[in-house]
Short mmCIF file of C-alpha atoms in Angstrom, two decimals:
data_model
loop_
_atom_site.label_atom_id
_atom_site.label_comp_id
_atom_site.label_asym_id
_atom_site.label_seq_id
_atom_site.Cartn_x
_atom_site.Cartn_y
_atom_site.Cartn_z
CA MET A 1 32.88 30.84 107.54
CA PRO A 2 35.92 32.78 108.81
CA VAL A 3 38.06 34.38 106.10
CA VAL A 4 41.62 35.50 106.80
CA GLU A 5 43.57 37.57 104.28
CA LEU A 6 47.33 37.88 104.53
CA HIS A 7 49.50 40.19 102.44
CA LEU A 8 53.14 39.20 101.96
CA ILE A 9 56.03 40.62 100.02
CA GLU A 10 57.10 38.05 97.42
CA GLY A 11 60.00 35.88 98.42
CA TYR A 12 58.58 33.25 100.75
CA GLY A 13 58.72 29.64 99.61
CA GLU A 14 55.78 27.30 99.17
CA GLU A 15 56.54 25.50 102.45
CA ASP A 16 56.64 28.84 104.33
CA LYS A 17 53.24 29.77 102.89
CA ARG A 18 51.84 26.32 103.72
CA ARG A 19 53.00 26.74 107.32
CA LEU A 20 51.41 30.19 107.48
CA GLY A 21 48.12 28.84 106.12
CA HIS A 22 48.07 26.02 108.67
CA ALA A 23 49.02 28.34 111.55
CA LEU A 24 46.35 30.90 110.65
CA THR A 25 43.72 28.18 110.28
CA ASP A 26 44.67 26.78 113.69
CA ALA A 27 44.65 30.27 115.27
CA VAL A 28 41.11 30.89 114.03
CA ARG A 29 39.96 27.45 115.20
CA PHE A 30 41.41 28.14 118.66
CA VAL A 31 38.59 30.67 119.12
CA VAL A 32 35.93 29.85 116.50
CA PRO A 33 34.44 26.33 116.44
CA ALA A 34 34.95 25.79 112.71
CA ALA A 35 36.15 22.71 110.87
CA PRO A 36 39.48 23.22 109.05
CA GLU A 37 37.71 23.25 105.68
CA GLY A 38 35.45 26.01 107.03
CA VAL A 39 38.35 28.44 107.47
CA VAL A 40 39.52 30.29 104.36
CA VAL A 41 43.05 31.70 104.30
CA MET A 42 44.03 33.85 101.33
CA ILE A 43 47.65 34.85 100.87
CA HIS A 44 48.20 37.83 98.59
CA GLU A 45 51.75 38.41 97.38
CA MET A 46 53.12 41.68 96.12
CA ALA A 47 56.35 42.51 94.41
CA PRO A 48 58.98 44.08 96.68
CA ASP A 49 58.83 47.29 94.63
CA ALA A 50 55.08 47.53 95.29
CA TYR A 51 55.49 47.90 99.04
CA PHE A 52 56.89 50.99 100.76
CA ARG A 53 57.43 51.82 104.40
CA GLY A 54 59.07 55.07 105.28
CA ARG A 55 59.48 55.85 101.57
CA ASN A 56 61.60 52.73 101.10
CA THR A 57 60.91 49.34 99.61
CA LYS A 58 61.51 46.37 101.87
CA THR A 59 62.84 42.86 101.47
CA PRO A 60 61.06 40.13 103.44
CA ALA A 61 62.86 38.57 106.35
CA PRO A 62 63.58 34.86 105.95
CA ALA A 63 61.00 32.58 107.56
CA LEU A 64 61.91 31.00 110.87
CA PRO A 65 62.40 27.23 110.83
CA ASP A 66 59.51 25.08 111.99
CA PRO A 67 60.12 24.85 115.77
CA ALA A 68 58.78 21.28 115.95
CA GLU A 69 61.27 20.22 113.26
CA VAL A 70 64.13 21.94 115.12
CA VAL A 71 63.22 19.99 118.27
CA ARG A 72 62.82 16.72 116.33
CA SER A 73 66.28 17.21 114.75
CA TYR A 74 67.80 18.12 118.13
CA LEU A 75 66.41 14.99 119.77
CA ALA A 76 67.61 12.83 116.87
CA ALA A 77 71.11 14.31 117.25
CA MET A 78 71.02 13.66 121.00
CA GLU A 79 69.94 10.04 120.52
CA ALA A 80 72.75 9.55 117.97
CA ARG A 81 75.15 11.20 120.46
CA ASP A 82 75.99 13.81 117.83
CA LEU A 83 76.52 16.42 120.53
CA ASP A 84 78.13 18.99 118.22
CA THR A 85 75.04 19.02 115.99
CA ALA A 86 72.78 19.26 119.05
CA ARG A 87 74.84 22.12 120.51
CA ALA A 88 74.55 24.01 117.22
CA MET A 89 70.76 24.03 117.71
CA GLN A 90 71.03 25.63 121.15
CA GLY A 91 70.63 29.36 121.61
CA ASP A 92 72.31 31.79 123.97
CA GLY A 93 71.63 31.03 127.61
CA PHE A 94 70.50 27.44 126.92
CA THR A 95 69.32 25.74 130.12
CA MET A 96 67.85 22.28 130.69
CA PHE A 97 66.10 20.71 133.65
CA PHE A 98 65.69 16.94 134.09
CA PRO A 99 63.87 15.13 136.92
CA GLY A 100 65.63 15.85 140.19
CA THR A 101 68.22 18.24 138.72
CA GLY A 102 68.91 21.89 138.97
CA PRO A 103 69.70 23.83 135.82
CA MET A 104 72.24 22.33 133.43
CA THR A 105 73.77 24.39 130.64
CA ASP A 106 76.02 21.95 128.81
CA LEU A 107 75.23 18.54 127.31
CA SER A 108 78.23 17.04 129.08
CA GLU A 109 76.39 17.71 132.37
CA LEU A 110 73.43 15.72 131.07
CA ILE A 111 75.67 12.82 130.01
CA ASP A 112 77.30 12.81 133.47
CA TRP A 113 73.87 12.92 135.17
CA ALA A 114 72.53 10.01 133.08
CA ARG A 115 75.62 7.77 133.34
CA PRO A 116 74.76 6.22 136.77
CA ARG A 117 71.06 5.82 135.83
CA TYR A 118 70.88 3.78 132.61
CA SER A 119 73.02 2.38 129.79
CA PHE A 120 70.97 3.99 127.03
CA VAL A 121 67.53 5.37 126.31
CA THR A 122 65.51 5.89 123.12
CA LYS A 123 62.26 7.74 122.59
CA THR A 124 59.14 6.75 120.71
CA TYR A 125 57.16 9.88 119.87
CA GLU A 126 53.39 10.12 120.08
CA GLY A 127 53.30 13.76 119.02
CA PHE A 128 54.82 17.21 118.82
CA ASP A 129 52.79 20.33 119.65
CA ALA A 130 54.21 23.73 118.67
CA MET A 131 52.71 27.07 119.69
CA PRO A 132 53.65 30.69 120.23
CA GLY A 133 55.04 31.49 123.65
CA ALA A 134 55.60 34.83 125.37
CA GLY A 135 57.14 37.52 123.21
CA ASP A 136 59.19 36.05 120.36
CA THR A 137 59.46 32.63 121.99
CA SER A 138 58.07 29.44 120.44
CA VAL A 139 57.11 26.50 122.65
CA VAL A 140 57.21 22.85 121.60
CA TYR A 141 55.95 19.92 123.63
CA CYS A 142 56.87 16.39 122.60
CA ARG A 143 55.45 13.34 124.28
CA GLY A 144 55.76 9.60 124.08
CA THR A 145 57.51 6.69 125.74
CA LEU A 146 61.06 5.80 126.70
CA SER A 147 62.78 2.46 126.09
CA GLY A 148 66.30 1.39 126.89
CA GLU A 149 68.49 -0.57 129.22
CA TRP A 150 69.23 -0.22 132.91
CA LEU A 151 72.82 -0.47 134.10
CA ASP A 152 72.32 -4.15 135.03
CA GLY A 153 71.40 -5.00 131.42
CA ALA A 154 67.65 -5.30 132.04
CA ALA A 155 65.49 -3.75 129.33
CA PHE A 156 62.78 -1.19 130.01
CA SER A 157 60.06 0.23 127.79
CA GLY A 158 56.77 2.09 127.87
CA ILE A 159 57.92 4.79 130.31
CA ARG A 160 55.94 7.99 129.72
CA PHE A 161 57.68 11.31 129.07
CA ILE A 162 56.92 14.89 128.16
CA ASP A 163 59.59 17.37 127.08
CA ARG A 164 58.93 21.10 126.83
CA PHE A 165 61.21 23.29 124.73
CA GLU A 166 61.45 27.04 124.30
CA LEU A 167 62.98 28.45 121.12
CA LEU A 168 64.04 31.95 120.21
CA SER A 169 65.00 32.86 116.64
CA GLY A 170 64.96 29.16 115.71
CA LYS A 171 67.35 28.09 118.50
CA ILE A 172 66.50 26.06 121.61
CA THR A 173 66.97 28.12 124.78
CA ARG A 174 65.30 25.88 127.37
CA GLN A 175 64.39 22.22 127.80
CA ASP A 176 62.25 20.85 130.64
CA VAL A 177 61.85 17.08 130.97
CA TRP A 178 59.25 15.09 132.90
CA ASN A 179 59.04 11.30 132.92
CA ASP A 180 58.12 8.26 135.01
CA MET A 181 61.63 6.79 134.90
CA GLY A 182 62.10 7.12 138.67
CA GLU A 183 58.94 5.13 139.32
CA ALA A 184 59.89 2.48 136.74
CA ARG A 185 63.44 2.26 138.09
CA GLY A 186 62.10 1.61 141.57
CA ARG A 187 60.17 -1.42 140.25
CA ALA A 188 63.14 -2.81 138.30
#
């Protein structure tokens, strides 16, 4: 039975500690074939005045937001066409790639690209997978199906998609989109 002990300076909320416990359990299970209940994670908290580094006490940094929740909120804002809220979730150097496009850096480019393709599109999510990326980057994949309406008013549904996001410091810096819309559009 793997046992992981984590020492934290007091100040993290219950949700932050829950996320840490889940992430550490998943990290162990990535290597060790143990059931979740077979992995023990113990979080020990200490008062800020009980921890010194360089002769000084330290205050804990705030926890980063859950990257999957950032992506979920971003996609909800995009679907609602709340572009200002979506832009606020983008980090410096944000870039997105959609099928058949080069890099786009502003949501207005995406709107212009989509305008001659369909009237609207909605997503049904089958899952979100978040993981560490290179360096300080987080990676989130979301997958599911697309539904909506072609320009001629015909409905479509069940079109597969996968989106991949990179986040840095809780902000989305890259979005890559793959879907079968081109194949479905050719049959419409």
